[in-house]
Coordinates of N, CA, C and O in Angstrom, one line a residue:
M1 N -32.6 -10.0 13.6 CA -31.8 -9.4 12.5 C -30.6 -8.7 13.1 O -29.6 -8.6 12.5
K2 N -30.8 -7.9 14.1 CA -29.6 -7.1 14.6 C -28.4 -8.0 15.1 O -27.5 -7.6 15.0
L3 N -28.7 -9.2 15.6 CA -27.7 -10.1 16.1 C -27.1 -10.8 15.0 O -25.9 -10.8 15.1
T4 N -27.8 -10.8 13.8 CA -27.2 -11.4 12.8 C -26.0 -10.3 12.0 O -25.0 -10.7 11.8
N5 N -26.6 -9.2 12.1 CA -25.6 -8.1 11.6 C -24.5 -7.9 12.6 O -23.3 -7.6 12.1
L6 N -24.5 -8.0 13.8 CA -23.5 -8.0 14.8 C -22.6 -9.2 14.5 O -21.3 -9.0 14.6
I7 N -23.0 -10.3 14.4 CA -22.2 -11.5 14.0 C -21.4 -11.3 12.7 O -20.2 -11.7 12.8
I8 N -22.0 -10.8 11.8 CA -21.3 -10.7 10.5 C -20.4 -9.5 10.7 O -19.1 -9.7 10.2
A9 N -20.6 -8.4 11.2 CA -19.7 -7.5 11.5 C -18.5 -7.9 12.4 O -17.2 -7.6 12.0
T10 N -18.7 -8.6 13.4 CA -17.5 -9.2 14.3 C -16.7 -10.2 13.4 O -15.5 -10.1 13.5
S11 N -17.4 -11.0 12.6 CA -16.5 -12.0 11.8 C -15.7 -11.3 10.8 O -14.5 -11.6 10.6
A12 N -16.3 -10.0 10.3 CA -15.4 -9.3 9.3 C -14.3 -8.7 10.0 O -13.1 -8.7 9.4
L13 N -14.5 -8.2 11.1 CA -13.3 -7.7 12.0 C -12.3 -8.7 12.3 O -11.1 -8.5 12.1
L14 N -12.7 -9.9 12.7 CA -11.8 -10.9 12.9 C -11.0 -11.3 11.8 O -9.8 -11.7 11.9
L15 N -11.7 -11.4 10.7 CA -11.0 -11.8 9.4 C -9.9 -10.9 8.9 O -8.8 -11.0 8.6
L16 N -10.3 -9.4 9.2 CA -9.4 -8.3 8.8 C -8.2 -8.5 9.8 O -7.0 -8.3 9.5
A17 N -8.4 -8.8 11.1 CA -7.3 -8.8 12.1 C -6.3 -10.0 11.7 O -5.1 -9.7 11.9
C18 N -6.8 -11.1 11.3 CA -6.0 -12.2 10.9 C -5.1 -12.0 9.8 O -4.2 -12.6 9.5
N19 N -5.6 -11.1 8.8 CA -4.9 -10.8 7.6 C -4.0 -9.5 7.6 O -3.5 -9.1 6.5
K20 N -3.8 -9.0 8.7 CA -3.0 -7.7 8.8 C -1.5 -8.1 8.3 O -1.2 -9.3 8.5
P21 N -0.9 -7.1 7.7 CA 0.5 -7.4 7.2 C 1.4 -7.5 8.6 O 1.1 -7.1 9.6
A22 N 2.7 -8.2 8.2 CA 3.5 -8.6 9.3 C 4.1 -7.1 9.8 O 4.4 -6.3 8.9
D23 N 4.5 -7.1 11.0 CA 5.1 -6.0 11.5 C 6.4 -5.8 10.8 O 7.2 -6.9 10.5
E24 N 6.9 -4.6 10.8 CA 8.2 -4.1 10.3 C 9.3 -4.4 11.3 O 9.0 -4.4 12.5
P25 N 10.5 -4.8 10.9 CA 11.7 -4.9 11.8 C 11.9 -3.6 12.6 O 11.7 -2.6 12.0
L26 N 12.5 -3.7 13.8 CA 12.9 -2.6 14.4 C 14.0 -1.8 13.7 O 14.7 -2.3 12.9
V27 N 14.0 -0.6 13.7 CA 15.0 0.3 13.1 C 16.2 0.7 14.0 O 15.8 1.3 15.2
P28 N 17.3 0.2 13.9 CA 18.4 0.6 14.9 C 18.5 2.2 15.0 O 18.6 3.0 14.0
E29 N 18.6 2.6 16.3 CA 18.8 4.0 16.5 C 20.0 4.3 17.4 O 20.4 3.3 18.3
E30 N 20.6 5.4 17.4 CA 21.8 5.7 18.1 C 21.3 5.9 19.6 O 20.3 6.4 19.8
A31 N 22.1 5.4 20.5 CA 21.6 5.4 22.0 C 22.8 5.4 22.9 O 23.8 4.7 22.6
N32 N 22.7 6.0 24.0 CA 23.7 5.9 25.0 C 23.2 5.1 26.3 O 22.0 5.2 26.7
Y33 N 24.0 4.1 26.8 CA 23.5 3.2 27.9 C 24.5 3.4 29.0 O 25.7 3.8 28.8
V34 N 24.1 3.1 30.2 CA 24.9 3.0 31.3 C 24.7 1.6 32.0 O 23.6 1.2 32.2
G35 N 25.8 1.0 32.3 CA 25.8 -0.3 32.9 C 27.1 -0.9 33.4 O 27.9 -0.2 33.8
T36 N 27.3 -2.2 33.4 CA 28.3 -2.8 34.1 C 29.1 -3.6 33.1 O 28.5 -4.5 32.3
V37 N 30.5 -3.4 33.1 CA 31.3 -4.3 32.4 C 31.9 -5.2 33.2 O 32.3 -5.1 34.4
T38 N 31.9 -6.5 32.7 CA 32.6 -7.6 33.4 C 33.8 -8.1 32.6 O 33.5 -8.6 31.4
V39 N 34.9 -8.2 33.1 CA 36.1 -8.7 32.5 C 36.7 -9.9 33.1 O 36.7 -9.8 34.5
I40 N 36.9 -10.9 32.6 CA 37.5 -12.1 33.2 C 39.0 -11.9 33.4 O 39.6 -11.9 32.3
Y41 N 39.6 -11.6 34.4 CA 41.0 -11.3 34.7 C 41.5 -12.4 35.8 O 40.9 -12.4 36.9
Q42 N 42.6 -13.0 35.5 CA 43.3 -14.0 36.2 C 42.0 -15.0 36.7 O 42.0 -15.2 37.8
D43 N 41.2 -15.5 35.8 CA 40.2 -16.4 36.1 C 39.1 -16.0 37.0 O 38.4 -16.8 37.6
A44 N 39.0 -14.7 37.2 CA 37.9 -14.1 38.3 C 37.4 -12.9 37.5 O 37.9 -12.2 36.7
P45 N 36.2 -12.7 37.9 CA 35.3 -11.6 37.0 C 35.7 -10.3 37.9 O 36.0 -10.2 39.1
Y46 N 36.1 -9.2 37.1 CA 36.4 -8.0 37.4 C 35.3 -7.1 36.9 O 35.2 -6.9 35.7
E47 N 34.4 -6.5 37.8 CA 33.3 -5.7 37.4 C 33.6 -4.2 37.5 O 34.2 -3.8 38.6
T48 N 33.2 -3.4 36.6 CA 33.1 -2.0 36.8 C 31.8 -1.4 36.6 O 31.1 -1.7 35.3
E49 N 31.1 -0.7 37.4 CA 29.9 -0.3 37.1 C 29.9 1.2 36.6 O 30.9 1.8 36.5
D50 N 28.6 1.6 36.1 CA 28.4 3.0 35.7 C 29.3 3.3 34.5 O 29.8 4.4 34.2
I51 N 29.5 2.4 33.6 CA 30.2 2.5 32.3 C 29.3 2.9 31.2 O 28.2 2.2 31.0
E52 N 29.6 4.0 30.5 CA 28.7 4.4 29.4 C 29.1 3.7 28.1 O 30.3 3.7 27.9
V53 N 28.2 3.3 27.4 CA 28.4 2.7 26.1 C 27.5 3.4 25.0 O 26.4 3.7 25.4
N54 N 28.0 3.7 23.9 CA 27.2 4.4 22.8 C 27.1 3.4 21.7 O 28.1 2.7 21.2
F55 N 25.8 3.2 21.1 CA 25.8 2.3 20.0 C 25.3 3.4 18.9 O 24.5 4.2 19.0
T56 N 26.1 3.3 17.8 CA 25.7 4.2 16.7 C 25.5 3.2 15.4 O 26.5 2.7 14.9
P57 N 24.3 3.3 14.7 CA 24.2 2.4 13.7 C 24.7 3.2 12.3 O 24.6 4.5 12.4
A58 N 25.0 2.5 11.3 CA 25.5 3.3 10.1 C 24.1 3.6 9.3 O 23.1 3.3 9.7
Q59 N 24.4 4.5 8.3 CA 23.1 4.9 7.6 C 22.2 3.8 7.0 O 21.1 3.8 6.9
D60 N 22.9 2.8 6.6 CA 22.2 1.7 6.0 C 21.6 0.7 7.0 O 20.8 -0.3 6.7
C61 N 21.9 0.9 8.3 CA 21.3 0.2 9.5 C 21.8 -1.4 9.5 O 21.3 -2.2 10.2
K62 N 22.8 -1.7 8.6 CA 23.2 -3.0 8.5 C 24.6 -3.2 9.3 O 25.0 -4.4 9.6
T63 N 25.2 -2.2 9.6 CA 26.3 -2.1 10.5 C 26.3 -1.1 11.4 O 25.3 -0.3 11.4
G64 N 27.3 -1.2 12.5 CA 27.2 -0.1 13.5 C 28.4 -0.2 14.3 O 29.3 -1.0 13.9
S65 N 28.5 0.8 15.3 CA 29.8 0.7 16.1 C 29.2 0.8 17.7 O 28.3 1.4 17.9
L66 N 30.1 0.3 18.4 CA 29.9 0.5 20.0 C 31.1 1.1 20.4 O 32.3 0.9 20.1
T67 N 30.9 2.2 21.3 CA 31.9 2.8 22.0 C 31.8 2.7 23.5 O 30.7 2.9 24.0
I68 N 32.9 2.2 24.0 CA 32.9 2.0 25.5 C 33.8 3.2 26.1 O 34.8 3.3 25.8
Y69 N 33.1 3.9 26.9 CA 33.9 5.0 27.5 C 34.5 4.9 28.8 O 33.9 4.2 29.7
K70 N 35.7 5.4 29.2 CA 36.5 5.5 30.5 C 36.4 4.1 31.0 O 36.1 3.9 32.1
I71 N 36.9 3.2 30.3 CA 36.9 1.7 30.9 C 38.5 1.4 31.4 O 39.2 1.9 30.9
R72 N 38.5 0.8 32.4 CA 39.8 0.1 33.0 C 39.5 -1.2 32.9 O 38.6 -1.8 33.7
F73 N 40.2 -2.1 32.1 CA 39.8 -3.5 31.9 C 40.5 -4.2 33.1 O 39.9 -5.5 33.3
V74 N 41.5 -4.0 33.7 CA 42.1 -4.6 34.8 C 42.2 -3.7 35.9 O 42.7 -2.4 35.7
P75 N 42.5 -4.1 37.2 CA 42.8 -3.2 38.4 C 44.1 -2.3 38.1 O 44.2 -1.2 38.6
Q76 N 45.0 -3.1 37.4 CA 46.4 -2.5 37.5 C 46.5 -1.4 36.3 O 47.5 -0.8 36.2
M77 N 45.4 -1.2 35.5 CA 45.5 -0.4 34.5 C 45.6 1.0 34.9 O 44.7 1.4 35.7
P78 N 46.5 1.9 34.7 CA 46.8 3.1 35.2 C 45.8 4.2 34.8 O 45.6 5.2 35.4
V79 N 45.2 4.0 33.6 CA 44.3 5.1 33.0 C 43.0 4.5 32.5 O 43.0 3.2 32.4
T80 N 42.0 5.2 32.3 CA 40.8 4.8 31.7 C 41.0 5.2 30.2 O 41.6 6.1 29.9
I81 N 40.4 4.4 29.3 CA 40.3 4.7 28.0 C 39.0 4.6 27.3 O 38.1 3.9 27.9
D82 N 38.8 5.2 26.1 CA 37.6 5.0 25.4 C 38.0 4.0 24.3 O 39.1 4.1 23.6
V83 N 37.2 3.0 24.0 CA 37.5 2.0 22.9 C 36.1 2.0 22.0 O 35.0 1.8 22.5
T84 N 36.5 1.9 20.7 CA 35.4 1.9 19.7 C 35.4 0.6 19.1 O 36.8 0.1 18.6
I85 N 34.5 -0.1 18.9 CA 34.5 -1.3 18.0 C 33.6 -1.1 16.8 O 32.4 -0.9 16.8
P86 N 34.2 -0.9 15.6 CA 33.6 -0.6 14.4 C 33.2 -1.9 13.7 O 33.4 -3.2 14.1
D87 N 32.4 -1.6 12.7 CA 32.1 -2.9 11.7 C 31.2 -4.0 12.3 O 31.5 -5.2 11.9
I88 N 30.4 -3.5 13.0 CA 29.5 -4.6 13.8 C 28.4 -4.9 12.9 O 27.8 -4.0 12.4
N89 N 27.9 -6.1 12.7 CA 26.8 -6.5 11.9 C 25.6 -6.3 12.7 O 25.6 -6.7 13.9
V90 N 24.6 -5.7 12.1 CA 23.3 -5.4 12.7 C 22.2 -6.0 12.0 O 22.1 -5.9 10.8
T91 N 21.3 -6.9 12.7 CA 20.1 -7.4 12.1 C 19.1 -7.1 13.0 O 19.2 -6.9 14.2
S92 N 17.7 -7.0 12.5 CA 16.7 -6.6 13.2 C 15.5 -7.5 13.1 O 15.2 -8.0 11.8
T93 N 14.7 -7.8 14.1 CA 13.5 -8.3 14.0 C 12.5 -7.4 14.7 O 12.8 -6.4 14.8
T94 N 11.2 -7.9 14.7 CA 10.1 -7.1 15.4 C 10.4 -7.0 16.7 O 9.8 -6.0 17.4
E95 N 11.3 -7.8 17.4 CA 11.4 -7.7 18.8 C 12.8 -7.3 19.4 O 12.9 -6.8 20.5
R96 N 13.8 -7.5 18.5 CA 15.1 -7.0 19.0 C 16.2 -6.8 17.9 O 15.9 -7.1 16.6
I97 N 17.2 -6.1 18.1 CA 18.2 -5.7 17.3 C 19.6 -6.8 17.9 O 19.8 -6.7 19.0
S98 N 19.9 -7.4 16.8 CA 21.0 -8.3 17.2 C 22.4 -7.8 16.5 O 22.4 -7.2 15.5
L99 N 23.4 -7.9 17.4 CA 24.8 -7.4 17.1 C 25.7 -8.6 16.9 O 25.7 -9.4 17.9
S100 N 26.6 -8.6 16.0 CA 27.5 -9.7 15.8 C 28.8 -9.3 15.0 O 28.6 -8.3 14.1
C101 N 30.0 -9.6 15.4 CA 31.2 -9.6 14.5 C 32.1 -10.7 14.9 O 32.0 -11.1 16.1
T102 N 32.9 -11.2 14.1 CA 33.7 -12.4 14.4 C 35.2 -11.9 14.7 O 36.0 -12.5 15.2
N103 N 35.6 -10.8 13.9 CA 37.2 -10.4 14.0 C 37.2 -9.1 13.5 O 37.3 -8.7 12.3
V104 N 37.3 -8.1 14.4 CA 37.3 -6.6 14.1 C 38.5 -6.1 15.1 O 38.5 -6.3 16.2
I105 N 39.3 -5.2 14.5 CA 40.4 -4.5 15.3 C 39.5 -3.2 15.9 O 39.1 -2.4 15.4
P106 N 39.7 -3.1 17.3 CA 39.1 -2.0 18.1 C 40.1 -0.8 17.7 O 41.3 -1.0 17.5
L107 N 39.4 0.5 18.1 CA 40.1 1.7 18.0 C 40.3 2.2 19.5 O 39.3 2.2 20.1
A108 N 41.5 2.8 19.8 CA 41.5 3.7 21.0 C 42.6 4.4 21.1 O 43.7 4.2 20.4
M109 N 42.6 5.5 21.7 CA 43.7 6.6 21.8 C 44.2 6.9 20.5 O 45.5 7.0 20.2
G110 N 43.4 7.0 19.4 CA 43.8 7.6 18.1 C 44.4 6.5 17.2 O 44.9 6.7 16.2
G111 N 44.2 5.2 17.5 CA 44.9 4.3 16.5 C 44.1 2.9 16.8 O 43.3 2.7 17.7
E112 N 44.6 2.0 16.1 CA 44.1 0.5 16.0 C 44.9 -0.2 17.1 O 46.1 0.0 17.3
Y113 N 44.1 -1.3 17.6 CA 44.8 -2.1 18.6 C 44.6 -3.5 18.1 O 44.0 -4.3 18.8
P114 N 45.5 -4.1 17.1 CA 45.4 -5.4 16.8 C 45.6 -6.4 17.8 O 45.0 -7.6 17.7
R115 N 46.4 -6.1 18.8 CA 46.7 -7.2 19.9 C 45.4 -7.5 20.7 O 45.4 -8.4 21.1
Y116 N 44.4 -6.4 20.6 CA 43.3 -6.7 21.4 C 42.0 -6.9 20.3 O 40.9 -6.5 20.6
T117 N 42.2 -7.5 19.3 CA 41.2 -7.8 18.3 C 40.0 -8.4 18.8 O 40.0 -9.4 19.8
V118 N 38.8 -7.7 18.5 CA 37.6 -8.3 19.1 C 37.1 -9.5 18.3 O 37.0 -9.5 16.9
T119 N 36.8 -10.5 19.1 CA 36.3 -11.8 18.3 C 35.0 -12.2 19.1 O 34.8 -12.0 20.3
D120 N 34.3 -12.9 18.4 CA 33.1 -13.6 18.9 C 32.0 -12.7 19.6 O 31.5 -12.9 20.4
L121 N 31.9 -11.3 19.0 CA 30.8 -10.4 19.7 C 29.5 -10.9 19.4 O 29.1 -11.0 18.2
Q122 N 28.9 -11.0 20.5 CA 27.3 -11.4 20.2 C 26.6 -10.4 21.1 O 27.0 -10.3 22.4
G123 N 25.7 -9.9 20.6 CA 24.8 -8.9 21.6 C 23.4 -8.6 21.1 O 22.9 -9.0 20.0
T124 N 22.4 -8.1 22.0 CA 21.2 -7.7 21.6 C 20.8 -6.4 22.2 O 21.3 -6.1 23.3
I125 N 19.9 -5.7 21.6 CA 19.3 -4.6 22.0 C 17.7 -4.9 22.2 O 17.2 -5.3 21.1
E126 N 17.2 -4.9 23.3 CA 15.7 -5.0 23.4 C 15.1 -4.0 24.3 O 15.5 -4.0 25.3
G127 N 14.1 -3.2 23.7 CA 13.7 -2.1 24.4 C 14.6 -1.2 24.8 O 15.5 -0.8 23.9
K128 N 15.0 -0.9 26.0 CA 15.8 0.0 26.5 C 17.1 -0.6 27.1 O 17.7 0.0 27.8
E129 N 17.3 -1.9 26.8 CA 18.4 -2.6 27.5 C 19.4 -3.1 26.3 O 18.8 -3.5 25.2
I130 N 20.6 -3.2 26.6 CA 21.7 -3.7 25.7 C 22.5 -4.7 26.5 O 22.8 -4.5 27.7
S131 N 22.9 -5.7 25.8 CA 24.0 -6.7 26.3 C 24.6 -7.2 25.2 O 24.2 -7.4 24.1
F132 N 26.0 -7.4 25.7 CA 26.9 -7.9 24.7 C 28.1 -8.7 25.4 O 28.4 -8.3 26.5
S133 N 28.7 -9.7 24.6 CA 29.9 -10.2 25.1 C 30.8 -10.4 23.9 O 30.4 -10.4 22.8
L134 N 32.0 -10.6 24.3 CA 33.1 -10.5 23.2 C 34.5 -11.0 23.9 O 34.5 -11.0 25.1
N135 N 35.4 -11.2 23.1 CA 36.8 -11.2 23.6 C 37.5 -10.1 22.9 O 37.5 -9.9 21.9
F136 N 38.4 -9.4 23.9 CA 39.3 -8.4 23.5 C 40.6 -9.2 23.5 O 41.2 -9.4 24.7
G137 N 41.1 -9.6 22.3 CA 42.3 -10.5 22.4 C 41.8 -11.9 23.1 O 40.8 -12.4 22.6
T138 N 42.5 -12.3 24.1 CA 42.0 -13.4 24.9 C 41.2 -13.1 26.1 O 41.1 -14.0 26.9
V139 N 40.9 -11.9 26.2 CA 40.2 -11.5 27.4 C 38.7 -11.5 27.3 O 38.1 -10.6 26.6
P140 N 38.0 -12.4 27.9 CA 36.5 -12.3 27.9 C 35.9 -11.2 28.7 O 36.3 -10.8 29.6
T141 N 35.0 -10.5 28.0 CA 34.5 -9.3 28.5 C 32.9 -9.3 28.0 O 32.5 -9.6 27.0
S142 N 32.1 -8.8 29.0 CA 30.6 -8.6 28.8 C 30.2 -7.3 29.3 O 30.8 -6.6 30.1
Y143 N 28.9 -6.9 28.8 CA 28.4 -5.6 29.1 C 26.9 -5.8 29.2 O 26.3 -6.4 28.3
R144 N 26.3 -5.1 30.2 CA 24.8 -5.0 30.2 C 24.5 -3.7 30.8 O 25.0 -3.2 32.0
G145 N 23.7 -3.0 30.0 CA 23.2 -1.7 30.5 C 21.7 -1.4 30.0 O 21.2 -2.0 29.3
S146 N 21.5 -0.2 30.5 CA 20.1 0.5 30.0 C 20.2 1.8 29.5 O 21.3 2.5 29.8
V147 N 19.3 2.3 28.8 CA 19.3 3.7 28.0 C 19.5 4.7 29.2 O 18.9 4.6 30.2
K148 N 20.4 5.6 28.9 CA 20.9 6.6 29.9 C 19.7 7.6 30.1 O 19.2 8.0 29.1

């Protein structure tokens, strides 16, 4: 009799486990990352390490922005600048947050930079890691970092 009760109880638990509701999608949160930017310059990769990037979602969590701090895109660039990419589309699953945009004018040094319009941005945030790639104008650029 006790074995029968144990089998019934186990079956009930398995049935409940199979009918649990689907997990909720991840909620995008603001975070700072440190990592490496790679720019394709004169057909060769130019890497800059220890670059900080901030991801900030909008209140509705459907869009967000990325700010790349103190970046020098090419060796000849005389100064570093902060660049913000606004209006990034944000979608979430239970495993990752996806970032994308097709055509956005970046902001730097107090203004817009249409000459370096961001195209084809694709990225993900998974756990404590972020990665994305894009074109600044015609310059392919990518970033990979971890939560600071």
